Amino acid sequence: MQLAAPPPPPKEKSSDTSDLVDPSAFANVDTSTLNLTGTPISTAAQNIVVQTVALGAGVFGFEHRLVQGKEGTVIPFRILRTSGSFGSVTVNVSTFNGTALAGVHFNSTELSLNFAAGVIEMTVFIRLIDNSELRYPLDPYNFTLAFTGIVGADGVSNTTNVTVTILDDETCGDGRRHANDTDACDDGNLLSG
């Protein structure tokens, strides 16, 4: 009868963790787009942030309540999921006219966003249209981006809508800003520029 060899002695515990992660696996990874598990998740076409799934479906809200943007630019609006990321949640968002009009001052947007389990952030982009209208700076154009429905969430934060102010970039021929959008560019209707 042959006896089995005794098992090897247990390894001594060490504080050295260099064998747990191969640093070369992350040599070409942009760490600004890593989620909490170290997996790259962002591409030019997507702006989604993922974390390890936390209990609860989460509370949803926009990052900011007030946003300003200059004509001809694209404005990002981050929707944040806090206090949990379990399960799938659908968030519907739409733009609403104020003094700014869809198709004239900004691109109308109506989206249904699916936050999969673990997704804690999505970004909606809205283009502000560059037009030739002169607008008095103290009476700027504005519109609203708001939640129009949420399915599966635990709740919403106090930022369920964003007021967007569009900053005019038009000037009179001499570079000075026009003071009234109904009057001609003359010395009586100009702001110093």
Tab-separated table of C-alpha atoms in Angstrom:
chain	number	residue	atom	x	y	z
A	1	MET	CA	0.000	0.000	0.000
A	2	GLN	CA	1.315	3.355	-1.040
A	3	LEU	CA	0.770	6.419	1.092
A	4	ALA	CA	-0.243	9.653	-0.500
A	5	ALA	CA	2.160	12.532	-0.219
A	6	PRO	CA	1.205	15.009	2.458
A	7	PRO	CA	-0.339	18.264	1.203
A	8	PRO	CA	2.061	21.186	0.821
A	9	PRO	CA	2.241	23.519	3.792
A	10	PRO	CA	0.002	26.607	3.549
A	11	LYS	CA	1.627	29.653	2.017
A	12	GLU	CA	2.526	32.404	4.372
A	13	LYS	CA	0.274	35.437	4.108
A	14	SER	CA	1.973	38.348	2.475
A	15	SER	CA	1.004	41.962	2.050
A	16	ASP	CA	2.439	41.831	-1.476
A	17	THR	CA	-0.448	41.945	-3.954
A	18	SER	CA	1.634	42.388	-7.094
A	19	ASP	CA	0.575	38.967	-8.339
A	20	LEU	CA	-3.148	39.863	-8.228
A	21	VAL	CA	-3.232	42.369	-11.090
A	22	ASP	CA	-1.099	42.419	-14.189
A	23	PRO	CA	-0.356	46.164	-14.647
A	24	SER	CA	0.474	45.646	-18.331
A	25	ALA	CA	-3.203	44.789	-18.934
A	26	PHE	CA	-3.986	48.464	-18.336
A	27	ALA	CA	-1.011	50.013	-20.139
A	28	ASN	CA	-3.083	51.490	-22.985
A	29	VAL	CA	-6.271	52.256	-21.053
A	30	ASP	CA	-7.363	55.836	-20.476
A	31	THR	CA	-8.091	55.743	-16.749
A	32	SER	CA	-10.478	58.691	-16.976
A	33	THR	CA	-13.029	56.362	-18.596
A	34	LEU	CA	-12.761	53.436	-16.211
A	35	ASN	CA	-15.658	52.272	-14.141
A	36	LEU	CA	-15.251	50.974	-10.618
A	37	THR	CA	-14.336	47.503	-11.837
A	38	GLY	CA	-11.535	48.817	-14.081
A	39	THR	CA	-13.277	48.081	-17.378
A	40	PRO	CA	-13.147	50.776	-20.069
A	41	ILE	CA	-16.734	51.758	-20.852
A	42	SER	CA	-16.756	55.071	-22.685
A	43	THR	CA	-16.590	55.604	-26.426
A	44	ALA	CA	-17.204	58.647	-28.575
A	45	ALA	CA	-20.729	57.416	-29.347
A	46	GLN	CA	-21.694	56.571	-25.760
A	47	ASN	CA	-21.446	58.377	-22.481
A	48	ILE	CA	-22.454	55.748	-19.995
A	49	VAL	CA	-20.875	55.127	-16.612
A	50	VAL	CA	-21.244	51.704	-14.983
A	51	GLN	CA	-20.551	50.620	-11.408
A	52	THR	CA	-20.848	47.429	-9.432
A	53	VAL	CA	-24.587	46.870	-8.950
A	54	ALA	CA	-25.891	48.344	-5.674
A	55	LEU	CA	-29.194	47.351	-4.065
A	56	GLY	CA	-32.215	49.437	-4.966
A	57	ALA	CA	-33.196	50.744	-8.392
A	58	GLY	CA	-31.931	54.221	-7.584
A	59	VAL	CA	-32.998	57.847	-7.507
A	60	PHE	CA	-32.690	59.839	-10.744
A	61	GLY	CA	-32.000	63.496	-11.446
A	62	PHE	CA	-30.119	65.907	-13.657
A	63	GLU	CA	-26.696	67.003	-12.474
A	64	HIS	CA	-27.627	70.717	-12.701
A	65	ARG	CA	-30.840	72.720	-12.489
A	66	LEU	CA	-29.570	75.708	-14.548
A	67	VAL	CA	-27.295	75.576	-17.606
A	68	GLN	CA	-26.034	78.262	-20.000
A	69	GLY	CA	-24.692	77.745	-23.488
A	70	LYS	CA	-23.615	79.849	-26.430
A	71	GLU	CA	-25.374	79.632	-29.796
A	72	GLY	CA	-23.805	77.048	-32.118
A	73	THR	CA	-22.566	74.790	-29.317
A	74	VAL	CA	-23.623	71.366	-28.062
A	75	ILE	CA	-24.610	71.189	-24.393
A	76	PRO	CA	-24.211	67.953	-22.370
A	77	PHE	CA	-26.836	67.119	-19.745
A	78	ARG	CA	-25.831	64.399	-17.269
A	79	ILE	CA	-28.567	62.266	-15.724
A	80	LEU	CA	-27.363	60.689	-12.491
A	81	ARG	CA	-28.553	57.516	-10.745
A	82	THR	CA	-27.814	57.513	-7.011
A	83	SER	CA	-28.757	55.379	-4.002
A	84	GLY	CA	-28.750	52.109	-5.935
A	85	SER	CA	-28.281	50.679	-9.410
A	86	PHE	CA	-30.143	47.369	-9.309
A	87	GLY	CA	-32.309	46.435	-12.262
A	88	SER	CA	-33.253	48.230	-15.416
A	89	VAL	CA	-34.886	51.684	-15.331
A	90	THR	CA	-36.325	53.672	-18.245
A	91	VAL	CA	-36.083	57.468	-18.126
A	92	ASN	CA	-37.924	59.572	-20.715
A	93	VAL	CA	-36.723	63.137	-21.359
A	94	SER	CA	-38.007	65.895	-23.652
A	95	THR	CA	-37.288	69.525	-24.446
A	96	PHE	CA	-39.981	72.177	-23.992
A	97	ASN	CA	-40.142	75.634	-25.560
A	98	GLY	CA	-39.714	78.724	-23.436
A	99	THR	CA	-38.692	81.994	-25.060
A	100	ALA	CA	-36.425	79.786	-27.193
A	101	LEU	CA	-38.195	77.743	-29.866
A	102	ALA	CA	-37.354	74.215	-30.983
A	103	GLY	CA	-35.998	74.190	-34.523
A	104	VAL	CA	-35.153	77.912	-34.324
A	105	HIS	CA	-32.926	78.165	-31.241
A	106	PHE	CA	-32.248	74.525	-30.250
A	107	ASN	CA	-32.748	71.016	-31.600
A	108	SER	CA	-35.892	69.443	-30.207
A	109	THR	CA	-35.145	66.273	-28.239
A	110	GLU	CA	-37.361	63.436	-27.049
A	111	LEU	CA	-35.545	60.335	-25.791
A	112	SER	CA	-36.209	57.140	-23.906
A	113	LEU	CA	-33.052	56.112	-22.027
A	114	ASN	CA	-32.605	52.583	-20.664
A	115	PHE	CA	-30.382	52.457	-17.575
A	116	ALA	CA	-29.318	48.811	-17.380
A	117	ALA	CA	-28.319	47.334	-14.021
A	118	GLY	CA	-25.139	49.027	-12.834
A	119	VAL	CA	-25.423	52.056	-15.155
A	120	ILE	CA	-25.264	55.159	-12.949
A	121	GLU	CA	-24.983	57.975	-15.479
A	122	MET	CA	-26.035	58.870	-19.021
A	123	THR	CA	-25.502	62.077	-20.954
A	124	VAL	CA	-27.948	63.710	-23.366
A	125	PHE	CA	-26.556	66.195	-25.897
A	126	ILE	CA	-28.584	69.098	-27.322
A	127	ARG	CA	-27.359	71.423	-30.058
A	128	LEU	CA	-28.020	75.133	-29.699
A	129	ILE	CA	-28.695	76.552	-33.157
A	130	ASP	CA	-26.589	79.506	-34.277
A	131	ASN	CA	-28.939	82.040	-35.848
A	132	SER	CA	-28.583	85.664	-36.889
A	133	GLU	CA	-31.094	87.087	-34.396
A	134	LEU	CA	-29.896	89.857	-32.107
A	135	ARG	CA	-31.143	89.466	-28.551
A	136	TYR	CA	-30.768	91.780	-25.584
A	137	PRO	CA	-28.441	90.013	-23.117
A	138	LEU	CA	-30.718	90.730	-20.150
A	139	ASP	CA	-33.613	89.017	-21.944
A	140	PRO	CA	-32.005	85.771	-23.134
A	141	TYR	CA	-33.717	82.862	-24.809
A	142	ASN	CA	-34.426	79.826	-22.650
A	143	PHE	CA	-36.009	76.374	-22.831
A	144	THR	CA	-36.414	73.368	-20.540
A	145	LEU	CA	-35.200	69.767	-20.646
A	146	ALA	CA	-37.322	67.630	-18.313
A	147	PHE	CA	-38.158	64.087	-17.280
A	148	THR	CA	-41.484	63.068	-18.834
A	149	GLY	CA	-41.647	59.597	-17.309
A	150	ILE	CA	-39.630	57.100	-15.300
A	151	VAL	CA	-40.337	53.379	-15.013
A	152	GLY	CA	-38.658	51.179	-12.400
A	153	ALA	CA	-36.907	53.835	-10.272
A	154	ASP	CA	-37.072	54.173	-6.497
A	155	GLY	CA	-37.640	57.909	-6.933
A	156	VAL	CA	-36.454	61.184	-8.402
A	157	SER	CA	-34.241	63.923	-6.995
A	158	ASN	CA	-35.192	67.600	-6.859
A	159	THR	CA	-33.579	68.153	-10.274
A	160	THR	CA	-36.114	66.621	-12.670
A	161	ASN	CA	-35.772	69.494	-15.117
A	162	VAL	CA	-33.078	71.852	-16.361
A	163	THR	CA	-33.607	75.442	-17.490
A	164	VAL	CA	-31.261	76.243	-20.360
A	165	THR	CA	-30.273	79.831	-21.151
A	166	ILE	CA	-28.937	80.475	-24.659
A	167	LEU	CA	-26.289	83.194	-24.819
A	168	ASP	CA	-26.476	85.286	-28.000
A	169	ASP	CA	-23.319	85.647	-30.068
A	170	GLU	CA	-24.529	88.304	-32.555
A	171	THR	CA	-23.033	91.805	-32.654
A	172	CYS	CA	-23.631	94.887	-34.756
A	173	GLY	CA	-21.293	95.482	-37.692
A	174	ASP	CA	-18.787	97.374	-35.548
A	175	GLY	CA	-18.516	94.502	-33.040
A	176	ARG	CA	-20.612	96.138	-30.349
A	177	ARG	CA	-23.539	94.160	-28.914
A	178	HIS	CA	-27.056	95.168	-29.873
A	179	ALA	CA	-29.211	96.320	-26.929
A	180	ASN	CA	-32.700	95.635	-28.329
A	181	ASP	CA	-33.658	92.964	-30.830
A	182	THR	CA	-36.354	95.165	-32.406
A	183	ASP	CA	-34.288	98.310	-33.080
A	184	ALA	CA	-31.577	98.973	-35.618
A	185	CYS	CA	-27.913	98.981	-34.638
A	186	ASP	CA	-27.449	102.644	-33.815
A	187	ASP	CA	-25.594	104.397	-31.012
A	188	GLY	CA	-28.759	104.695	-28.942
A	189	ASN	CA	-29.289	100.919	-28.876
A	190	LEU	CA	-25.848	99.527	-28.273
A	191	LEU	CA	-24.154	98.006	-25.275
A	192	SER	CA	-20.419	98.457	-24.932
A	193	GLY	CA	-18.725	95.434	-26.373
